[in-house]
GROMACS .gro file of C-alpha atoms in nm:
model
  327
    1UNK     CA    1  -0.570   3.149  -6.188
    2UNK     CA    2  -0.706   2.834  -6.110
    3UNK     CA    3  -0.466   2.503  -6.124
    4UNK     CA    4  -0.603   2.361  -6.439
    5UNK     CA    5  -0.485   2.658  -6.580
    6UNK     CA    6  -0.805   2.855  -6.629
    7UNK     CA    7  -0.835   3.202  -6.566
    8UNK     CA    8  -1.155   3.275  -6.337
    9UNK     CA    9  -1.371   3.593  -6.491
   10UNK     CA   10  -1.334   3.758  -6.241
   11UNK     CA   11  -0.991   3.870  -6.292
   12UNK     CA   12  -1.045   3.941  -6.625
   13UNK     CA   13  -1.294   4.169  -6.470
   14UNK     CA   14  -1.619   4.058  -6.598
   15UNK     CA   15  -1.932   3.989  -6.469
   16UNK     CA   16  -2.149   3.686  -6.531
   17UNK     CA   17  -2.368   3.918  -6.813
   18UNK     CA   18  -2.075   3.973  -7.027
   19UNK     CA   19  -2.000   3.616  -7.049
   20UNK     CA   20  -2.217   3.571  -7.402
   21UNK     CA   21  -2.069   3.878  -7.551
   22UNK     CA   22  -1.711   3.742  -7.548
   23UNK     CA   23  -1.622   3.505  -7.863
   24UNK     CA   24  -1.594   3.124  -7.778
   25UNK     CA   25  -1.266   3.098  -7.822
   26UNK     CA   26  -1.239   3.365  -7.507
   27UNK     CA   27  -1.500   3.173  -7.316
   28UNK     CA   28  -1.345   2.844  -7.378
   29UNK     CA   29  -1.015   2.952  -7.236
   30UNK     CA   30  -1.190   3.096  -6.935
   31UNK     CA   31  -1.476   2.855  -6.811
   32UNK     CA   32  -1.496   2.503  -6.884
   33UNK     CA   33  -1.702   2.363  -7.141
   34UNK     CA   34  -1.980   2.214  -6.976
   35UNK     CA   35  -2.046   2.494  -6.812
   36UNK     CA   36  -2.028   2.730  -7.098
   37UNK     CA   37  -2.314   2.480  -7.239
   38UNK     CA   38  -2.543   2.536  -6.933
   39UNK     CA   39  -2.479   2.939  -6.946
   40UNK     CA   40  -2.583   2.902  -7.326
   41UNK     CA   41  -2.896   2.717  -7.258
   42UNK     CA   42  -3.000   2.970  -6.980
   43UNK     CA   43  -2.935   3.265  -7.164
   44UNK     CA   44  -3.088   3.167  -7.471
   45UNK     CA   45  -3.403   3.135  -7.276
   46UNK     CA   46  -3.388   3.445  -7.110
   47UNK     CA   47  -3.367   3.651  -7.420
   48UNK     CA   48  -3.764   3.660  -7.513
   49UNK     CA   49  -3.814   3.791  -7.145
   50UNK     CA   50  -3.513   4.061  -7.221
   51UNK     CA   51  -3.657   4.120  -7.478
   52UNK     CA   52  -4.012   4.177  -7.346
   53UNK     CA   53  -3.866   4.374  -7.053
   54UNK     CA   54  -3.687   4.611  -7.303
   55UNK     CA   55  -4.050   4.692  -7.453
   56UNK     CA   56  -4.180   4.768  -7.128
   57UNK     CA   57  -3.910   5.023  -7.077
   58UNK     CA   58  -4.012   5.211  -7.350
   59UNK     CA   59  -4.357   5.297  -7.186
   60UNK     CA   60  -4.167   5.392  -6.868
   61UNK     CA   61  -4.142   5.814  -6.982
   62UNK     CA   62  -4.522   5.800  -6.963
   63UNK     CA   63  -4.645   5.582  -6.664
   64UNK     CA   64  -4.399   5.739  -6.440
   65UNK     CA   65  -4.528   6.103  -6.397
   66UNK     CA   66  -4.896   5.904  -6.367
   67UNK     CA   67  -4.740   5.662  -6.076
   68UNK     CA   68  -4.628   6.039  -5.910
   69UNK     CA   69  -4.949   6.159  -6.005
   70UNK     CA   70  -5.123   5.911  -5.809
   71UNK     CA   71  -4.901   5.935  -5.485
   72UNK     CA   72  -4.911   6.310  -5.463
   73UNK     CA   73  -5.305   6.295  -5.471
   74UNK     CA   74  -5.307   5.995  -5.259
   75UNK     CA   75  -5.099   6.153  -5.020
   76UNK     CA   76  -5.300   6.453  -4.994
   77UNK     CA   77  -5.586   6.274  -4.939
   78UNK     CA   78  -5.440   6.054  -4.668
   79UNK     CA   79  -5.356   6.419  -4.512
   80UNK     CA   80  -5.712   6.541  -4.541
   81UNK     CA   81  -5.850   6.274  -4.341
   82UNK     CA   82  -5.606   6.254  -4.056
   83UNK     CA   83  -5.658   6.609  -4.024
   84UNK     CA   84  -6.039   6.571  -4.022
   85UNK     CA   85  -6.001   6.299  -3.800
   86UNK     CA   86  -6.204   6.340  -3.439
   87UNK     CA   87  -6.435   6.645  -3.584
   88UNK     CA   88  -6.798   6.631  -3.565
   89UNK     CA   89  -6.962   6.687  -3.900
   90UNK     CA   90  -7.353   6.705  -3.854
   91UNK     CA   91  -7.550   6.701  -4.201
   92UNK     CA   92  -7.877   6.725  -4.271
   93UNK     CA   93  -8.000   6.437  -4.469
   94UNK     CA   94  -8.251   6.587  -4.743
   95UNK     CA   95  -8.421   6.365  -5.031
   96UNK     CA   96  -8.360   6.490  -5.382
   97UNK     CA   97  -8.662   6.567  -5.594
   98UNK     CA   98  -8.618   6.408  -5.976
   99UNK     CA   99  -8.569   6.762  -6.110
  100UNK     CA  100  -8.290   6.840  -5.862
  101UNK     CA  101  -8.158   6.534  -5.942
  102UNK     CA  102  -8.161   6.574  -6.344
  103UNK     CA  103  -8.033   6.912  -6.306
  104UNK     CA  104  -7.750   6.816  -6.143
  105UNK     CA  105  -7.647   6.552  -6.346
  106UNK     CA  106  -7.670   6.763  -6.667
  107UNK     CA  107  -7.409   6.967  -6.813
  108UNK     CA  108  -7.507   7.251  -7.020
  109UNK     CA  109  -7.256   7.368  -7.272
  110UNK     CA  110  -7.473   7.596  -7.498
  111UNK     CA  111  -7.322   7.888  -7.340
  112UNK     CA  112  -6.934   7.769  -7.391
  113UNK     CA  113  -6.954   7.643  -7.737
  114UNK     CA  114  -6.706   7.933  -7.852
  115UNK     CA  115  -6.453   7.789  -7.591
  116UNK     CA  116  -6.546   7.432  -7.670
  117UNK     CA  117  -6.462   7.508  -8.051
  118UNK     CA  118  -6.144   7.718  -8.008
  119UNK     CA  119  -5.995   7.440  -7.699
  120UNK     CA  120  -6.075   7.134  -7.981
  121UNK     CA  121  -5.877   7.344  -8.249
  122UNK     CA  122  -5.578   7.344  -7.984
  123UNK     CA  123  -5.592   7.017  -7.904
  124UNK     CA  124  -5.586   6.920  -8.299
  125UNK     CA  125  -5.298   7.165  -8.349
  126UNK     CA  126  -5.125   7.009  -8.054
  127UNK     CA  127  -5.129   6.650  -8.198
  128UNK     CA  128  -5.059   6.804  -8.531
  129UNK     CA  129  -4.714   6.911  -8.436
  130UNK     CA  130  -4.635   6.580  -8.209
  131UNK     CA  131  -4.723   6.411  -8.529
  132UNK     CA  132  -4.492   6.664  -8.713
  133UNK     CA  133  -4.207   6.613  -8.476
  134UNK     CA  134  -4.258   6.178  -8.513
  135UNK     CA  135  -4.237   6.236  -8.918
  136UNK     CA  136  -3.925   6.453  -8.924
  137UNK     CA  137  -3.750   6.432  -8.628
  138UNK     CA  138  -3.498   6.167  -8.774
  139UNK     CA  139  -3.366   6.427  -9.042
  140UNK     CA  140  -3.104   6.598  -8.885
  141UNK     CA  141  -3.130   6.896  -9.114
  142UNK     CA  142  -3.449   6.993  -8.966
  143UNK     CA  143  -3.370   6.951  -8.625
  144UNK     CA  144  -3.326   7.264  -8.451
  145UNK     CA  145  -3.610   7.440  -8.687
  146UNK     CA  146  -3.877   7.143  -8.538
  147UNK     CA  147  -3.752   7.233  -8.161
  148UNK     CA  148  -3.814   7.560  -8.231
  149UNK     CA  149  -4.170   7.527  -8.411
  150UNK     CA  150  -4.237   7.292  -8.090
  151UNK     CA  151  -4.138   7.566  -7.857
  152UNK     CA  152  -4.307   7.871  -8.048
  153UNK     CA  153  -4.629   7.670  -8.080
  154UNK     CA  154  -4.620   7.621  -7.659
  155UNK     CA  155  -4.503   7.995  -7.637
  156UNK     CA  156  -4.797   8.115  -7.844
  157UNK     CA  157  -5.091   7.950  -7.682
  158UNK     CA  158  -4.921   8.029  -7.371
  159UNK     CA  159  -4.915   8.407  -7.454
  160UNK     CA  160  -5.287   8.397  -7.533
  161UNK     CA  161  -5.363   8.238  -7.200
  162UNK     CA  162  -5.176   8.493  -7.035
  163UNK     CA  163  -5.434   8.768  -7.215
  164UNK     CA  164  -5.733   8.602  -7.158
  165UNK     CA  165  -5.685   8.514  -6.789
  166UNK     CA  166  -5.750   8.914  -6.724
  167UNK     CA  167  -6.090   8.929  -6.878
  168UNK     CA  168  -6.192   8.581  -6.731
  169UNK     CA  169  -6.119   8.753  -6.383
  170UNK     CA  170  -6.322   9.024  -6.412
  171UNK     CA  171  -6.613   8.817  -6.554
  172UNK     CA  172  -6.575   8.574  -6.267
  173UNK     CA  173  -6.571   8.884  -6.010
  174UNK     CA  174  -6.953   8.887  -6.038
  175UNK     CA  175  -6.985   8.564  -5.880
  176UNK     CA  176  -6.988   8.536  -5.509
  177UNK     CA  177  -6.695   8.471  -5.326
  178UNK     CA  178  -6.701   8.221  -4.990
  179UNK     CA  179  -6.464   8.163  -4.742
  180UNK     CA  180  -6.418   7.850  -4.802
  181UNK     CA  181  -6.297   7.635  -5.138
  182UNK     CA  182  -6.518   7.362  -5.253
  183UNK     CA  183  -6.276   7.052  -5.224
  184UNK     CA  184  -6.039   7.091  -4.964
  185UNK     CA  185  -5.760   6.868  -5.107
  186UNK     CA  186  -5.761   7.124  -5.472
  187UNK     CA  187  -5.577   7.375  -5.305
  188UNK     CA  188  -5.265   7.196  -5.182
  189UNK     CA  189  -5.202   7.016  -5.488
  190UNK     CA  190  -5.198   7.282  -5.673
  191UNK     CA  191  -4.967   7.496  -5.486
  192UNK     CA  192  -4.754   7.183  -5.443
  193UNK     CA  193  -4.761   7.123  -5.860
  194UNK     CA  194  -4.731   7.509  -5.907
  195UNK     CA  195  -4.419   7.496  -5.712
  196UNK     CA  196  -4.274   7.227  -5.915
  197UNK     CA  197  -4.352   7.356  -6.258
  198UNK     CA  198  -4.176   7.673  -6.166
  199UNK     CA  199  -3.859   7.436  -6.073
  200UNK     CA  200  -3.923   7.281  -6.395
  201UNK     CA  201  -3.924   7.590  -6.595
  202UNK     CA  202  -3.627   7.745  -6.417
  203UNK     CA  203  -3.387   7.483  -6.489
  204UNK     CA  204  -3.480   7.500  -6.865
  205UNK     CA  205  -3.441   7.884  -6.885
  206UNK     CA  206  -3.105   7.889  -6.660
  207UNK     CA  207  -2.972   7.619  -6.938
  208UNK     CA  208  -3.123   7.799  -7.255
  209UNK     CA  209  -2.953   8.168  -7.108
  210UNK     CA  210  -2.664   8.010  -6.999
  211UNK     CA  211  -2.615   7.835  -7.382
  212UNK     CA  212  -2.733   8.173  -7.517
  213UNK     CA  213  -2.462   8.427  -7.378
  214UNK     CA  214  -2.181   8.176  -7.459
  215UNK     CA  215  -2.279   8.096  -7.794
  216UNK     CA  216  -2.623   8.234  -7.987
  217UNK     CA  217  -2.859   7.992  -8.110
  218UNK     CA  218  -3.229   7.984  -8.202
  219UNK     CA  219  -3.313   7.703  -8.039
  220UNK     CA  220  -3.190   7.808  -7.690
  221UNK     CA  221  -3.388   8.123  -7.747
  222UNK     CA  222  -3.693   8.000  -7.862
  223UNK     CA  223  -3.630   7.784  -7.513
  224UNK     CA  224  -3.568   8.074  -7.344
  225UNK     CA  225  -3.862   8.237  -7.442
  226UNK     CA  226  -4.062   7.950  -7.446
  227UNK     CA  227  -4.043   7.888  -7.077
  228UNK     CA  228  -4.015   8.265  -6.948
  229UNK     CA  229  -4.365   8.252  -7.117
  230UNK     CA  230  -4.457   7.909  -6.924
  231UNK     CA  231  -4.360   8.090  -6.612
  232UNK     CA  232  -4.563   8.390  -6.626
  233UNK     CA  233  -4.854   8.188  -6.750
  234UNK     CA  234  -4.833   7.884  -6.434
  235UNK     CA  235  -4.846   8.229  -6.186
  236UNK     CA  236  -5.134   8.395  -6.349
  237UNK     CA  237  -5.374   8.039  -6.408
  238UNK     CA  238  -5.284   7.971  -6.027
  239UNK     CA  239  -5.400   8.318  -5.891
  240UNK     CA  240  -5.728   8.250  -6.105
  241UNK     CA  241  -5.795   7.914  -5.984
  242UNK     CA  242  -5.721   7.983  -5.639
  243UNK     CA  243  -6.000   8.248  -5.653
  244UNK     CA  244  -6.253   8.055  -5.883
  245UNK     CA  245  -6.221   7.714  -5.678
  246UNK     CA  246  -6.392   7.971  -5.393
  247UNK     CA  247  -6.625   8.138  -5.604
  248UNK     CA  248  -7.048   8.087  -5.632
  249UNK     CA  249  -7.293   8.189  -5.898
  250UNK     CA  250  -7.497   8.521  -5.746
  251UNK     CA  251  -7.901   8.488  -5.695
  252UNK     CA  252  -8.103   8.649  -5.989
  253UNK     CA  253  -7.808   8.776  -6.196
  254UNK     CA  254  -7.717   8.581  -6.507
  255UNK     CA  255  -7.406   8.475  -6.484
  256UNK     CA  256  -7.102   8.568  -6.732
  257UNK     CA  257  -7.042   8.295  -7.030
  258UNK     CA  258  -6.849   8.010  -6.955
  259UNK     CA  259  -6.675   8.007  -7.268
  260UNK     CA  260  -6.346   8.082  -7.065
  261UNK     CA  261  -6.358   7.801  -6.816
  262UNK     CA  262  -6.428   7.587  -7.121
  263UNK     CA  263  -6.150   7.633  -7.325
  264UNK     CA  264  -5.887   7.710  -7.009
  265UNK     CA  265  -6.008   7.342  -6.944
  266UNK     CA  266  -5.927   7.210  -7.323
  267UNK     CA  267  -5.558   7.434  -7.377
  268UNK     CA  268  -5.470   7.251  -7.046
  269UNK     CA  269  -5.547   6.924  -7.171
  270UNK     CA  270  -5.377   7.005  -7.488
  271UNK     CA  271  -5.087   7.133  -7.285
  272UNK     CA  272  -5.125   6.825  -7.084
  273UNK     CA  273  -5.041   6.607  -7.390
  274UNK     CA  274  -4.730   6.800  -7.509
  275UNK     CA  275  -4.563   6.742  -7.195
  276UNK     CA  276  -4.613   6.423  -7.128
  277UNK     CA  277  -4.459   6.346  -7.522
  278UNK     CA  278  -4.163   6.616  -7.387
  279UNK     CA  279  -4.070   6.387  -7.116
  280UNK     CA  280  -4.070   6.074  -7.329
  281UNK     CA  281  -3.866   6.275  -7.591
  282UNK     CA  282  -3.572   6.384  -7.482
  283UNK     CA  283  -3.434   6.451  -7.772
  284UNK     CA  284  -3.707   6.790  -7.737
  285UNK     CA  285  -3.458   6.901  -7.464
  286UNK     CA  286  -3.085   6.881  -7.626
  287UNK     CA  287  -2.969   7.170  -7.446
  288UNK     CA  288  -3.041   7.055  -7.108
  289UNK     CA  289  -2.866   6.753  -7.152
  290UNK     CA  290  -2.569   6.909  -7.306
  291UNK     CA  291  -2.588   7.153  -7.027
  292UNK     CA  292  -2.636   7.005  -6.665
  293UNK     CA  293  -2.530   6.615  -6.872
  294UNK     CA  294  -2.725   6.339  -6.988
  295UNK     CA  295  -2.728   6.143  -6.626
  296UNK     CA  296  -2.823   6.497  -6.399
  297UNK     CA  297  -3.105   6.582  -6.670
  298UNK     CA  298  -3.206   6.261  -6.657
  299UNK     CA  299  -3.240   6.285  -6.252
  300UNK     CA  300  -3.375   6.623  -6.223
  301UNK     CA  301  -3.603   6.529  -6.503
  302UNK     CA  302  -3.737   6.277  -6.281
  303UNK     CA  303  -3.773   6.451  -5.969
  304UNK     CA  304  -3.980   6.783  -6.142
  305UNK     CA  305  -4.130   6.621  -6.474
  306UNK     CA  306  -4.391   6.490  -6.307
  307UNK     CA  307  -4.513   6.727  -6.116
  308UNK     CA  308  -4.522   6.963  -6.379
  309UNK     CA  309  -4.710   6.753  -6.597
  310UNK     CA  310  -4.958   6.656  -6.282
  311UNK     CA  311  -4.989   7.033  -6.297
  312UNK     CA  312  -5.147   7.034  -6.603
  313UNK     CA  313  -5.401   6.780  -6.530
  314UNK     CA  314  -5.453   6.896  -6.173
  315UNK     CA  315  -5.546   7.208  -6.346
  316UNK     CA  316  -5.799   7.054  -6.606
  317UNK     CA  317  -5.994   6.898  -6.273
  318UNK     CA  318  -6.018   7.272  -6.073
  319UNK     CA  319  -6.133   7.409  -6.390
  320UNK     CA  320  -6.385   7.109  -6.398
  321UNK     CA  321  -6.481   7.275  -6.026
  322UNK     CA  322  -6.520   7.595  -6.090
  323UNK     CA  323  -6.703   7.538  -6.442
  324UNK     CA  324  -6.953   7.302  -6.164
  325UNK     CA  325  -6.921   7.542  -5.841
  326UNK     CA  326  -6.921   7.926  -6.028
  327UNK     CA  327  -7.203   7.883  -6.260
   0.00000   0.00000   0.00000
């Protein structure tokens, strides 16, 4: 207490922010009146920039897994060329005729319009539900059946990856297979994204069981399933690319269709899209949060989120490489 009688805020224990929240008569009693005047004046300018700060925020679920994006690949590539630092690389310098040249720069895609259809109808459904989930997702009396259409509609794509990846392997076994991959820097990020998409996955499907054996609900086993099915389908598509990113089309043999590669490449940009709109909704993930708590989801979130959506695009660019490198 000061000797004019005023108490000082900070034994009231506030803090400078909470000043304009208290009522005048408060604030009168605890700072003098001039002062209170300035504080007024300052704060009443800083709300548009509050304000404008607070709408930036809201953009934050989405540019952060692109900032980690960007470092991971960065990173690698930083790797890449202090490991290839000091080696002698000769190449022989040949010019390009113009029909080399064309036929590189042209992409054919009249043998993978049965893929290009089939990934463009997932990528519609996929924005369907997101849109379905915006509409409805205020009505609590729908709730739990729109978290469990989201993670059924996931689950069943998924599943039908899972199927296909078989034949696609045996079709791409006809190809040549080199040594070597194609781009050195595809490998490592994908085993580093693959590793945290399973780390992803497992936390949802340890919070989903857990919830499940105390107390059975249909949302924490359409989670459960949901992500079991993830799981399997991350370990298959990584086995695939890992062996398509070294594979070459064979001399005089037509190659198999490339209807596969095609719509692998659209499901994972499809797939790509529902997980960024899962981080920026948490409300997608109530069992995790009731689970582990609002704060460690939010921090584990953080760490693997990311990743496992960099997975997803990582994935649509190695596809991208093998659609260019196996055929």
């Amino acid at each position: 207490m000061r000797r004019d009688g005023r108490i000082l805020p900070s034994k009231l224990g506030l803090t400078l922010s909470e000043l304009p929240l208290l009522p005048k008569q408060v604030l009168s009693s605890v700072v003098p009146e001039s002062l209170l005047k300035i504080l007024s004046s300052k704060f009443e300018k800083l709300i548009p920039i509050l304000e404008s700060l607070a709408s930036c925020m809201e953009s934050t679920p989405i540019l952060v897994p692109m900032a980690v994006a960007y470092c991971i690949i960065l990173g690698t590539m930083l790797f890449t060329m202090w490991r290839n630092i000091g080696k002698d690389y000769s190449v022989e310098h040949r010019e390009e005729s113009c029909e080399e040249h064309e036929k590189q720069l042209t992409f054919h895609c009249r043998e993978g319009v049965v893929g290009i259809l089939g990934g463009s109808v997932a990528i519609l459904l996929s924005i369907s539900v997101l849109v379905l989930w915006i509409m409805f997702s205020n009505d609590r009396s729908l709730y739990d059946y729109l978290v469990s259409i989201y993670q059924g509609y996931n689950a069943a794509w998924l599943a039908l990856l899972i199927l296909l990846f078989p034949v696609a392997a045996t079709a791409l076994k006809r190809h040549k297979k080199q040594d070597h991959y194609h781009n050195s820097l595809n490998r490592p990020i994908l085993i580093l994204t693959t590793t945290g998409t399973f780390a992803y996955c497992i936390l949802n499907i340890m919070s989903s069981a857990v919830i499940i054996i105390q107390s059975f609900s249909w949302v924490a086993f359409a989670t459960l399933i949901g992500y079991s099915v993830h799981t399997v389908e991350v370990a298959i598509q990584t086995v695939y690319l890992l062996d398509g990113l070294r594979r070459c089309p064979r001399k005089k043999r037509k190659p198999p269709s490339k209807s596969f590669v095609v719509f692998f490449l659209l499901v994972n940009v499809s797939l790509w899209i529902t997980i960024i709109f899962e981080l920026k909704e948490s409300a997608l993930n109530p069992l995790q949060e009731d689970f582990y708590g609002i704060i460690n989801w939010k921090v584990m979130l953080h760490f693997v989120g990311p990743i496992a959506s960099l997975y997803r695009f990582h994935s649509v660019c190695c596809f991208l490489d093998v659609w260019k490198f196996a055929y």
